[in-house]
GROMACS .gro file of C-alpha atoms in nm:
model
  446
    1UNK     CA    1   8.822  12.362   2.055
    2UNK     CA    2   8.992  12.053   1.908
    3UNK     CA    3   9.293  12.261   1.798
    4UNK     CA    4   9.326  12.407   2.146
    5UNK     CA    5   9.323  12.058   2.300
    6UNK     CA    6   9.590  11.943   2.054
    7UNK     CA    7   9.804  12.248   2.139
    8UNK     CA    8   9.768  12.184   2.514
    9UNK     CA    9   9.868  11.818   2.477
   10UNK     CA   10  10.173  11.917   2.270
   11UNK     CA   11  10.290  12.163   2.534
   12UNK     CA   12  10.237  11.904   2.810
   13UNK     CA   13  10.448  11.643   2.626
   14UNK     CA   14  10.727  11.894   2.560
   15UNK     CA   15  10.736  12.002   2.925
   16UNK     CA   16  10.739  11.640   3.040
   17UNK     CA   17  11.032  11.557   2.815
   18UNK     CA   18  11.219  11.872   2.925
   19UNK     CA   19  11.173  11.802   3.296
   20UNK     CA   20  11.272  11.438   3.257
   21UNK     CA   21  11.592  11.543   3.078
   22UNK     CA   22  11.687  11.806   3.333
   23UNK     CA   23  11.998  11.689   3.531
   24UNK     CA   24  11.893  11.858   3.855
   25UNK     CA   25  11.610  11.610   3.900
   26UNK     CA   26  11.836  11.303   3.938
   27UNK     CA   27  11.828  11.128   4.274
   28UNK     CA   28  12.207  11.103   4.282
   29UNK     CA   29  12.260  11.478   4.253
   30UNK     CA   30  11.996  11.546   4.517
   31UNK     CA   31  12.185  11.309   4.747
   32UNK     CA   32  12.512  11.487   4.683
   33UNK     CA   33  12.395  11.821   4.814
   34UNK     CA   34  12.294  11.730   5.167
   35UNK     CA   35  12.118  11.395   5.194
   36UNK     CA   36  12.418  11.162   5.187
   37UNK     CA   37  12.585  11.266   5.517
   38UNK     CA   38  12.270  11.253   5.730
   39UNK     CA   39  12.139  10.940   5.560
   40UNK     CA   40  12.469  10.761   5.610
   41UNK     CA   41  12.504  10.871   5.973
   42UNK     CA   42  12.151  10.752   6.050
   43UNK     CA   43  12.237  10.412   5.902
   44UNK     CA   44  12.565  10.390   6.098
   45UNK     CA   45  12.381  10.472   6.422
   46UNK     CA   46  12.128  10.194   6.382
   47UNK     CA   47  12.169   9.948   6.672
   48UNK     CA   48  12.235   9.656   6.437
   49UNK     CA   49  12.505   9.848   6.246
   50UNK     CA   50  12.665   9.991   6.560
   51UNK     CA   51  12.670   9.656   6.742
   52UNK     CA   52  12.818   9.488   6.434
   53UNK     CA   53  13.107   9.739   6.422
   54UNK     CA   54  13.166   9.705   6.796
   55UNK     CA   55  13.184   9.326   6.771
   56UNK     CA   56  13.435   9.343   6.486
   57UNK     CA   57  13.649   9.594   6.671
   58UNK     CA   58  13.656   9.383   6.987
   59UNK     CA   59  13.734   9.064   6.796
   60UNK     CA   60  14.034   9.234   6.634
   61UNK     CA   61  14.137   9.387   6.967
   62UNK     CA   62  14.157   9.047   7.135
   63UNK     CA   63  14.410   8.918   6.882
   64UNK     CA   64  14.648   9.202   6.796
   65UNK     CA   65  14.911   9.135   6.530
   66UNK     CA   66  15.229   9.327   6.455
   67UNK     CA   67  15.337   9.463   6.117
   68UNK     CA   68  15.317   9.218   5.826
   69UNK     CA   69  15.185   8.951   6.064
   70UNK     CA   70  14.819   9.057   6.043
   71UNK     CA   71  14.695   8.721   5.913
   72UNK     CA   72  14.400   8.671   6.149
   73UNK     CA   73  14.300   9.038   6.117
   74UNK     CA   74  14.307   9.004   5.739
   75UNK     CA   75  14.095   8.690   5.764
   76UNK     CA   76  13.833   8.876   5.969
   77UNK     CA   77  13.824   9.158   5.714
   78UNK     CA   78  13.786   8.922   5.419
   79UNK     CA   79  13.512   8.724   5.592
   80UNK     CA   80  13.308   9.041   5.644
   81UNK     CA   81  13.364   9.158   5.286
   82UNK     CA   82  13.250   8.815   5.163
   83UNK     CA   83  12.929   8.842   5.367
   84UNK     CA   84  12.857   9.181   5.209
   85UNK     CA   85  12.931   9.060   4.859
   86UNK     CA   86  13.222   9.301   4.815
   87UNK     CA   87  13.502   9.191   4.584
   88UNK     CA   88  13.865   9.235   4.689
   89UNK     CA   89  14.229   9.154   4.619
   90UNK     CA   90  14.443   8.965   4.873
   91UNK     CA   91  14.720   8.949   4.966
   92UNK     CA   92  14.850   9.295   4.883
   93UNK     CA   93  15.171   9.402   5.059
   94UNK     CA   94  15.177   9.059   5.229
   95UNK     CA   95  14.868   9.092   5.453
   96UNK     CA   96  14.674   9.385   5.307
   97UNK     CA   97  14.325   9.368   5.156
   98UNK     CA   98  14.197   9.598   4.879
   99UNK     CA   99  13.818   9.603   4.830
  100UNK     CA  100  13.601   9.759   4.558
  101UNK     CA  101  13.249   9.902   4.568
  102UNK     CA  102  13.072  10.070   4.277
  103UNK     CA  103  13.105  10.055   3.900
  104UNK     CA  104  13.469   9.933   3.889
  105UNK     CA  105  13.522  10.222   3.647
  106UNK     CA  106  13.654  10.580   3.691
  107UNK     CA  107  13.661  10.792   3.889
  108UNK     CA  108  13.831  10.606   4.173
  109UNK     CA  109  13.853  10.731   4.532
  110UNK     CA  110  14.022  10.541   4.816
  111UNK     CA  111  13.952  10.506   5.189
  112UNK     CA  112  14.230  10.374   5.410
  113UNK     CA  113  14.246  10.194   5.746
  114UNK     CA  114  14.563  10.063   5.911
  115UNK     CA  115  14.533   9.717   6.069
  116UNK     CA  116  14.852   9.649   6.270
  117UNK     CA  117  14.906   9.660   6.648
  118UNK     CA  118  15.194   9.761   6.877
  119UNK     CA  119  15.448   9.552   7.075
  120UNK     CA  120  15.305   9.658   7.413
  121UNK     CA  121  15.148   9.482   7.709
  122UNK     CA  122  14.788   9.596   7.761
  123UNK     CA  123  14.722   9.729   8.112
  124UNK     CA  124  14.347   9.782   8.070
  125UNK     CA  125  14.139   9.517   8.246
  126UNK     CA  126  13.822   9.446   8.049
  127UNK     CA  127  13.637   9.158   7.892
  128UNK     CA  128  13.802   9.194   7.551
  129UNK     CA  129  14.157   9.260   7.666
  130UNK     CA  130  14.437   9.144   7.436
  131UNK     CA  131  14.484   8.768   7.458
  132UNK     CA  132  14.838   8.793   7.316
  133UNK     CA  133  15.114   8.878   7.564
  134UNK     CA  134  15.324   9.176   7.464
  135UNK     CA  135  15.092   9.291   7.186
  136UNK     CA  136  14.816   9.549   7.200
  137UNK     CA  137  14.601   9.772   6.981
  138UNK     CA  138  14.721  10.086   7.160
  139UNK     CA  139  14.674  10.319   6.863
  140UNK     CA  140  14.314  10.253   6.763
  141UNK     CA  141  14.384  10.059   6.444
  142UNK     CA  142  14.121   9.805   6.548
  143UNK     CA  143  13.867  10.088   6.552
  144UNK     CA  144  13.993  10.221   6.217
  145UNK     CA  145  13.940   9.878   6.062
  146UNK     CA  146  13.591   9.841   6.208
  147UNK     CA  147  13.493  10.188   6.083
  148UNK     CA  148  13.615  10.120   5.730
  149UNK     CA  149  13.413   9.798   5.728
  150UNK     CA  150  13.121  10.007   5.853
  151UNK     CA  151  13.173  10.247   5.564
  152UNK     CA  152  13.182   9.950   5.328
  153UNK     CA  153  12.845   9.831   5.459
  154UNK     CA  154  12.694  10.179   5.409
  155UNK     CA  155  12.836  10.214   5.057
  156UNK     CA  156  12.728   9.864   4.956
  157UNK     CA  157  12.373   9.946   5.066
  158UNK     CA  158  12.384  10.250   4.835
  159UNK     CA  159  12.595  10.104   4.556
  160UNK     CA  160  12.345  10.196   4.283
  161UNK     CA  161  12.404  10.566   4.361
  162UNK     CA  162  12.785  10.548   4.352
  163UNK     CA  163  12.912  10.727   4.042
  164UNK     CA  164  13.247  10.550   4.015
  165UNK     CA  165  13.447  10.319   4.239
  166UNK     CA  166  13.540  10.332   4.607
  167UNK     CA  167  13.866  10.150   4.682
  168UNK     CA  168  13.887  10.013   5.037
  169UNK     CA  169  14.248   9.998   5.158
  170UNK     CA  170  14.308   9.776   5.461
  171UNK     CA  171  14.677   9.848   5.504
  172UNK     CA  172  14.934   9.657   5.712
  173UNK     CA  173  15.238   9.788   5.896
  174UNK     CA  174  15.169  10.154   5.963
  175UNK     CA  175  15.369  10.140   6.287
  176UNK     CA  176  15.716  10.184   6.141
  177UNK     CA  177  15.685   9.930   5.861
  178UNK     CA  178  15.586  10.176   5.586
  179UNK     CA  179  15.295   9.957   5.475
  180UNK     CA  180  15.155  10.245   5.270
  181UNK     CA  181  15.472  10.247   5.061
  182UNK     CA  182  15.430   9.875   4.993
  183UNK     CA  183  15.064   9.926   4.894
  184UNK     CA  184  15.171  10.185   4.637
  185UNK     CA  185  15.455   9.969   4.505
  186UNK     CA  186  15.205   9.685   4.455
  187UNK     CA  187  15.010   9.909   4.216
  188UNK     CA  188  14.695   9.891   4.426
  189UNK     CA  189  14.613  10.260   4.381
  190UNK     CA  190  14.660  10.299   4.007
  191UNK     CA  191  14.411  10.554   3.867
  192UNK     CA  192  14.294  10.656   4.218
  193UNK     CA  193  14.245  11.033   4.212
  194UNK     CA  194  14.209  11.095   4.589
  195UNK     CA  195  14.246  10.912   4.919
  196UNK     CA  196  14.107  10.979   5.267
  197UNK     CA  197  14.226  10.848   5.604
  198UNK     CA  198  14.138  10.908   5.968
  199UNK     CA  199  14.276  10.850   6.315
  200UNK     CA  200  14.094  10.838   6.649
  201UNK     CA  201  14.202  11.113   6.888
  202UNK     CA  202  14.128  11.141   7.263
  203UNK     CA  203  14.184  11.520   7.257
  204UNK     CA  204  13.850  11.587   7.084
  205UNK     CA  205  13.495  11.494   7.183
  206UNK     CA  206  13.274  11.235   7.016
  207UNK     CA  207  13.106  11.401   6.718
  208UNK     CA  208  13.399  11.636   6.658
  209UNK     CA  209  13.669  11.616   6.391
  210UNK     CA  210  13.990  11.812   6.345
  211UNK     CA  211  14.228  11.870   6.058
  212UNK     CA  212  14.386  12.142   5.845
  213UNK     CA  213  14.501  12.218   5.493
  214UNK     CA  214  14.872  12.176   5.423
  215UNK     CA  215  15.126  12.021   5.660
  216UNK     CA  216  14.958  11.849   5.954
  217UNK     CA  217  15.208  11.578   6.061
  218UNK     CA  218  15.587  11.570   6.041
  219UNK     CA  219  15.837  11.375   5.838
  220UNK     CA  220  16.015  11.127   6.063
  221UNK     CA  221  16.345  10.940   6.067
  222UNK     CA  222  16.538  10.741   6.324
  223UNK     CA  223  16.905  10.697   6.396
  224UNK     CA  224  17.133  10.484   6.607
  225UNK     CA  225  17.500  10.548   6.679
  226UNK     CA  226  17.766  10.326   6.827
  227UNK     CA  227  18.041  10.524   6.998
  228UNK     CA  228  18.353  10.318   7.062
  229UNK     CA  229  18.637  10.396   7.300
  230UNK     CA  230  18.856  10.184   7.529
  231UNK     CA  231  18.721  10.022   7.841
  232UNK     CA  232  18.893  10.007   8.176
  233UNK     CA  233  18.861  10.050   8.552
  234UNK     CA  234  18.665  10.353   8.663
  235UNK     CA  235  18.930  10.432   8.927
  236UNK     CA  236  19.198  10.491   8.662
  237UNK     CA  237  19.014  10.669   8.374
  238UNK     CA  238  19.343  10.798   8.230
  239UNK     CA  239  19.407  10.448   8.095
  240UNK     CA  240  19.071  10.438   7.919
  241UNK     CA  241  18.891  10.628   7.644
  242UNK     CA  242  18.549  10.694   7.792
  243UNK     CA  243  18.264  10.646   7.538
  244UNK     CA  244  18.003  10.749   7.797
  245UNK     CA  245  18.153  11.096   7.825
  246UNK     CA  246  18.171  11.115   7.446
  247UNK     CA  247  17.805  11.011   7.417
  248UNK     CA  248  17.704  11.274   7.673
  249UNK     CA  249  17.875  11.544   7.467
  250UNK     CA  250  17.712  11.412   7.151
  251UNK     CA  251  17.364  11.436   7.307
  252UNK     CA  252  17.417  11.794   7.421
  253UNK     CA  253  17.553  11.894   7.081
  254UNK     CA  254  17.260  11.735   6.899
  255UNK     CA  255  17.022  11.967   7.086
  256UNK     CA  256  17.208  12.265   6.941
  257UNK     CA  257  17.099  12.162   6.592
  258UNK     CA  258  16.746  12.280   6.667
  259UNK     CA  259  16.818  12.561   6.912
  260UNK     CA  260  17.105  12.723   6.719
  261UNK     CA  261  17.101  12.604   6.357
  262UNK     CA  262  16.737  12.581   6.251
  263UNK     CA  263  16.498  12.866   6.173
  264UNK     CA  264  16.276  12.916   6.481
  265UNK     CA  265  15.976  12.930   6.243
  266UNK     CA  266  16.070  12.596   6.084
  267UNK     CA  267  15.958  12.336   6.340
  268UNK     CA  268  16.213  12.059   6.400
  269UNK     CA  269  16.275  11.794   6.665
  270UNK     CA  270  16.582  11.590   6.757
  271UNK     CA  271  16.528  11.353   7.048
  272UNK     CA  272  16.772  11.097   7.189
  273UNK     CA  273  16.555  10.836   7.358
  274UNK     CA  274  16.797  10.544   7.382
  275UNK     CA  275  17.123  10.524   7.580
  276UNK     CA  276  17.288  10.189   7.644
  277UNK     CA  277  17.640  10.154   7.783
  278UNK     CA  278  17.802   9.960   8.063
  279UNK     CA  279  17.651   9.735   8.327
  280UNK     CA  280  17.881   9.794   8.626
  281UNK     CA  281  17.940  10.087   8.860
  282UNK     CA  282  18.317  10.072   8.840
  283UNK     CA  283  18.390   9.973   8.480
  284UNK     CA  284  18.418  10.207   8.184
  285UNK     CA  285  18.266  10.019   7.887
  286UNK     CA  286  18.426   9.976   7.547
  287UNK     CA  287  18.129  10.127   7.365
  288UNK     CA  288  17.796  10.306   7.405
  289UNK     CA  289  17.487  10.296   7.185
  290UNK     CA  290  17.250  10.589   7.156
  291UNK     CA  291  16.943  10.627   6.937
  292UNK     CA  292  16.658  10.861   6.866
  293UNK     CA  293  16.432  11.033   6.618
  294UNK     CA  294  16.437  11.352   6.412
  295UNK     CA  295  16.139  11.528   6.255
  296UNK     CA  296  16.066  11.822   6.028
  297UNK     CA  297  15.790  11.945   5.797
  298UNK     CA  298  16.000  12.012   5.486
  299UNK     CA  299  16.214  11.780   5.275
  300UNK     CA  300  16.498  12.033   5.268
  301UNK     CA  301  16.509  12.065   5.647
  302UNK     CA  302  16.489  11.688   5.684
  303UNK     CA  303  16.784  11.630   5.452
  304UNK     CA  304  16.991  11.898   5.625
  305UNK     CA  305  16.907  11.769   5.973
  306UNK     CA  306  17.001  11.412   5.881
  307UNK     CA  307  17.337  11.529   5.746
  308UNK     CA  308  17.414  11.737   6.054
  309UNK     CA  309  17.317  11.457   6.295
  310UNK     CA  310  17.579  11.230   6.142
  311UNK     CA  311  17.841  11.507   6.134
  312UNK     CA  312  17.784  11.600   6.499
  313UNK     CA  313  17.795  11.241   6.625
  314UNK     CA  314  18.113  11.152   6.438
  315UNK     CA  315  18.278  11.487   6.512
  316UNK     CA  316  18.199  11.506   6.882
  317UNK     CA  317  18.305  11.144   6.932
  318UNK     CA  318  18.638  11.228   6.767
  319UNK     CA  319  18.689  11.522   7.005
  320UNK     CA  320  18.676  11.268   7.289
  321UNK     CA  321  18.916  11.031   7.103
  322UNK     CA  322  18.635  10.790   7.017
  323UNK     CA  323  18.510  10.647   6.691
  324UNK     CA  324  18.143  10.656   6.590
  325UNK     CA  325  17.923  10.491   6.329
  326UNK     CA  326  17.569  10.607   6.252
  327UNK     CA  327  17.285  10.396   6.112
  328UNK     CA  328  16.962  10.557   5.983
  329UNK     CA  329  16.788  10.223   5.909
  330UNK     CA  330  16.669  10.345   5.569
  331UNK     CA  331  16.650   9.995   5.424
  332UNK     CA  332  16.457   9.833   5.710
  333UNK     CA  333  16.267  10.141   5.836
  334UNK     CA  334  16.210  10.393   5.555
  335UNK     CA  335  16.184  10.759   5.650
  336UNK     CA  336  15.823  10.878   5.668
  337UNK     CA  337  15.745  11.192   5.466
  338UNK     CA  338  15.536  11.475   5.610
  339UNK     CA  339  15.157  11.443   5.595
  340UNK     CA  340  15.044  11.733   5.376
  341UNK     CA  341  14.671  11.767   5.316
  342UNK     CA  342  14.548  11.874   4.974
  343UNK     CA  343  14.377  12.215   4.975
  344UNK     CA  344  14.090  12.110   4.749
  345UNK     CA  345  14.019  11.800   4.956
  346UNK     CA  346  14.026  12.018   5.269
  347UNK     CA  347  13.733  12.220   5.133
  348UNK     CA  348  13.553  11.898   5.043
  349UNK     CA  349  13.612  11.762   5.394
  350UNK     CA  350  13.484  12.082   5.558
  351UNK     CA  351  13.165  12.074   5.350
  352UNK     CA  352  13.090  11.707   5.411
  353UNK     CA  353  13.188  11.704   5.780
  354UNK     CA  354  12.997  12.029   5.835
  355UNK     CA  355  12.683  11.876   5.684
  356UNK     CA  356  12.719  11.558   5.889
  357UNK     CA  357  12.828  11.700   6.226
  358UNK     CA  358  12.758  12.074   6.211
  359UNK     CA  359  13.019  12.336   6.121
  360UNK     CA  360  13.091  12.406   6.490
  361UNK     CA  361  13.213  12.046   6.526
  362UNK     CA  362  13.475  12.076   6.251
  363UNK     CA  363  13.793  12.203   6.416
  364UNK     CA  364  14.105  12.358   6.267
  365UNK     CA  365  14.404  12.203   6.440
  366UNK     CA  366  14.771  12.304   6.457
  367UNK     CA  367  15.037  12.076   6.305
  368UNK     CA  368  15.181  11.802   6.527
  369UNK     CA  369  15.528  11.646   6.520
  370UNK     CA  370  15.394  11.289   6.520
  371UNK     CA  371  15.437  11.088   6.198
  372UNK     CA  372  15.202  10.880   5.982
  373UNK     CA  373  15.276  10.664   5.680
  374UNK     CA  374  14.959  10.797   5.513
  375UNK     CA  375  15.210  11.052   5.382
  376UNK     CA  376  15.337  10.797   5.128
  377UNK     CA  377  14.997  10.806   4.955
  378UNK     CA  378  15.004  11.185   4.945
  379UNK     CA  379  15.335  11.179   4.760
  380UNK     CA  380  15.167  11.019   4.458
  381UNK     CA  381  14.799  11.124   4.476
  382UNK     CA  382  14.603  11.401   4.651
  383UNK     CA  383  14.523  11.285   5.003
  384UNK     CA  384  14.348  11.405   5.315
  385UNK     CA  385  14.397  11.291   5.675
  386UNK     CA  386  14.183  11.393   5.971
  387UNK     CA  387  14.131  11.316   6.338
  388UNK     CA  388  13.812  11.177   6.489
  389UNK     CA  389  13.717  11.273   6.844
  390UNK     CA  390  13.623  11.009   7.100
  391UNK     CA  391  13.625  11.189   7.435
  392UNK     CA  392  13.299  11.211   7.634
  393UNK     CA  393  13.237  11.535   7.821
  394UNK     CA  394  13.120  11.346   8.128
  395UNK     CA  395  13.401  11.092   8.145
  396UNK     CA  396  13.754  11.124   8.277
  397UNK     CA  397  14.019  11.207   8.022
  398UNK     CA  398  14.113  10.917   7.799
  399UNK     CA  399  14.478  10.807   7.788
  400UNK     CA  400  14.671  10.917   7.481
  401UNK     CA  401  14.764  10.680   7.199
  402UNK     CA  402  15.061  10.443   7.243
  403UNK     CA  403  14.981  10.410   7.612
  404UNK     CA  404  14.930  10.065   7.770
  405UNK     CA  405  14.617  10.219   7.923
  406UNK     CA  406  14.478  10.337   7.588
  407UNK     CA  407  14.106  10.273   7.534
  408UNK     CA  408  13.865  10.342   7.249
  409UNK     CA  409  13.530  10.509   7.306
  410UNK     CA  410  13.317  10.300   7.073
  411UNK     CA  411  13.052  10.573   7.049
  412UNK     CA  412  13.280  10.731   6.788
  413UNK     CA  413  13.248  10.439   6.545
  414UNK     CA  414  12.931  10.555   6.362
  415UNK     CA  415  13.084  10.898   6.300
  416UNK     CA  416  13.400  10.755   6.148
  417UNK     CA  417  13.213  10.506   5.931
  418UNK     CA  418  12.963  10.760   5.798
  419UNK     CA  419  13.230  11.023   5.739
  420UNK     CA  420  13.440  10.777   5.540
  421UNK     CA  421  13.142  10.675   5.330
  422UNK     CA  422  13.015  11.031   5.284
  423UNK     CA  423  13.355  11.169   5.180
  424UNK     CA  424  13.392  10.899   4.915
  425UNK     CA  425  13.037  10.900   4.778
  426UNK     CA  426  13.012  11.279   4.752
  427UNK     CA  427  13.359  11.302   4.598
  428UNK     CA  428  13.254  11.062   4.321
  429UNK     CA  429  12.927  11.245   4.261
  430UNK     CA  430  13.119  11.569   4.229
  431UNK     CA  431  13.387  11.437   3.995
  432UNK     CA  432  13.224  11.170   3.779
  433UNK     CA  433  13.144  11.428   3.509
  434UNK     CA  434  13.517  11.513   3.486
  435UNK     CA  435  13.619  11.164   3.372
  436UNK     CA  436  13.728  11.134   3.011
  437UNK     CA  437  13.809  10.793   2.868
  438UNK     CA  438  14.095  10.821   2.619
  439UNK     CA  439  14.092  10.574   2.329
  440UNK     CA  440  14.366  10.314   2.356
  441UNK     CA  441  14.452  10.392   2.717
  442UNK     CA  442  14.487  10.095   2.949
  443UNK     CA  443  14.388  10.061   3.315
  444UNK     CA  444  14.063  10.259   3.294
  445UNK     CA  445  13.906   9.986   3.505
  446UNK     CA  446  14.013   9.795   3.816
   0.00000   0.00000   0.00000
C-alpha cells in the first residue's frame, strides 16, 4: 500500500511539472488566439475611455496646425503620454513624437498616426469648430491622433503581456510634406519589422474596415509649367505670341498621355488643376502658368509619365512659338511612392479585424488614385494601411475628406484604437519566438 502511494505521488508530481512547462497554458498565448481583440474593444468602448478620446480629438480639432508647425498638437500628445507613464522621443522630424510601450527589446512593431491639418476654412458650425482662420482638420488626422493615444492607453494597461515593443509614431506633415520620409531619415524606425496605419473613411459604416493586399493607393507627383510668349493687344494678335493658346494645346496633349500612350490596364492620371494667365479681357499676357498632378501604381510608369509630361509641355509650347519651363518640386515636395500592402500583414489584418468586428465587416476594396506618405515606410519595412468606416446607416451621407464640411463620426474612435492595439499586440505574440539576438550586433534595443 505504501509503495502504491509513493508511485501515485510520483506520477502526480511529474504531471504537474509537465503541465506547468507546456507552452499552450501561458496566458499570453491564450490572449493571442481570440481574447485580445474583444478585450481591447471592450476597454476602448468604456465610457471613460471613449470620452477621453473624444476630448483629445476635439482639443486638437480646435487648434489645427499645418505641416511642421504642429507644436501645440505635439504638446497635447506628450502630455497624455506623460500621464500614462509612456516614454518617448521628441522632437523627431521637427514636431514628431515617438513613444514606446513594452520590453524595449525585439521584436518591434510600429503604429502610425499623422497629426497635421489642412490650409482650409472650416464651414461646419459646431462647438469645437477650428479657432484658427484658414486652417482645419479636414482629413481626420485629429481622430487618427486620438485613436493612437487610445491604443497607447490599451497597450499600457496590458504592458505585462506585450512580447516585445510597440513603437508609437505621431508623424507630422503627411499633407504634402513627406513627414514619413523625415521620420525614417531620423532613424526612428530602426529594427522595426512591421508598421500599421489607418485612415477614417466616410464611404464605410462604423464597425467596418476596408483594405487589400498589394497596391491600394497611387504614387503621386506634382508639376508646374510657365509658358512664355509675347503679350499684346487682343485686337491685333498677329503682333503677339499667345501663351494662352499654347497652354490650351498643352493641356489637351497631356490628356493623350493616358488615353493614347498608357496601357489601359495600368491605371494612370494626369490632371491640370491650375491655370493662371492674364487679368484683362483685351490683353494677351506675356506668360501663363499651369499646374497639376500625375499618379500611377508602378515606379516604371511614374518615371515614364514624368518624362513625357515635360516633353509634351516643352514641345507643344514650341509649336506655338512659346518657351516653357517645368518644375516638379522634387526638393520641396518629394514624390510620394505607391502604398503597397504586404501580403503577410494582410492575412494578419484579416484575422485580427475579423475577430474584432466579424468577418462580414472586413471589406476588400479596389485601389484608389489618392496618395499617402505612409508609402515611405513601406519602402523600407513591411507595412499595412487600412480604412476605418465612420458612416452611420441612419444619418445622411458624410462629406468626403478634404471638404470644408468634413466631419468625424466619433463613434468610430473605439474601433480604431482597439484595432491598432490588437494588430500590434497579436503581431508581437506571433513573432517574438522568431527573434534571434546575434552576438556583437548593435541596436537590439531602443
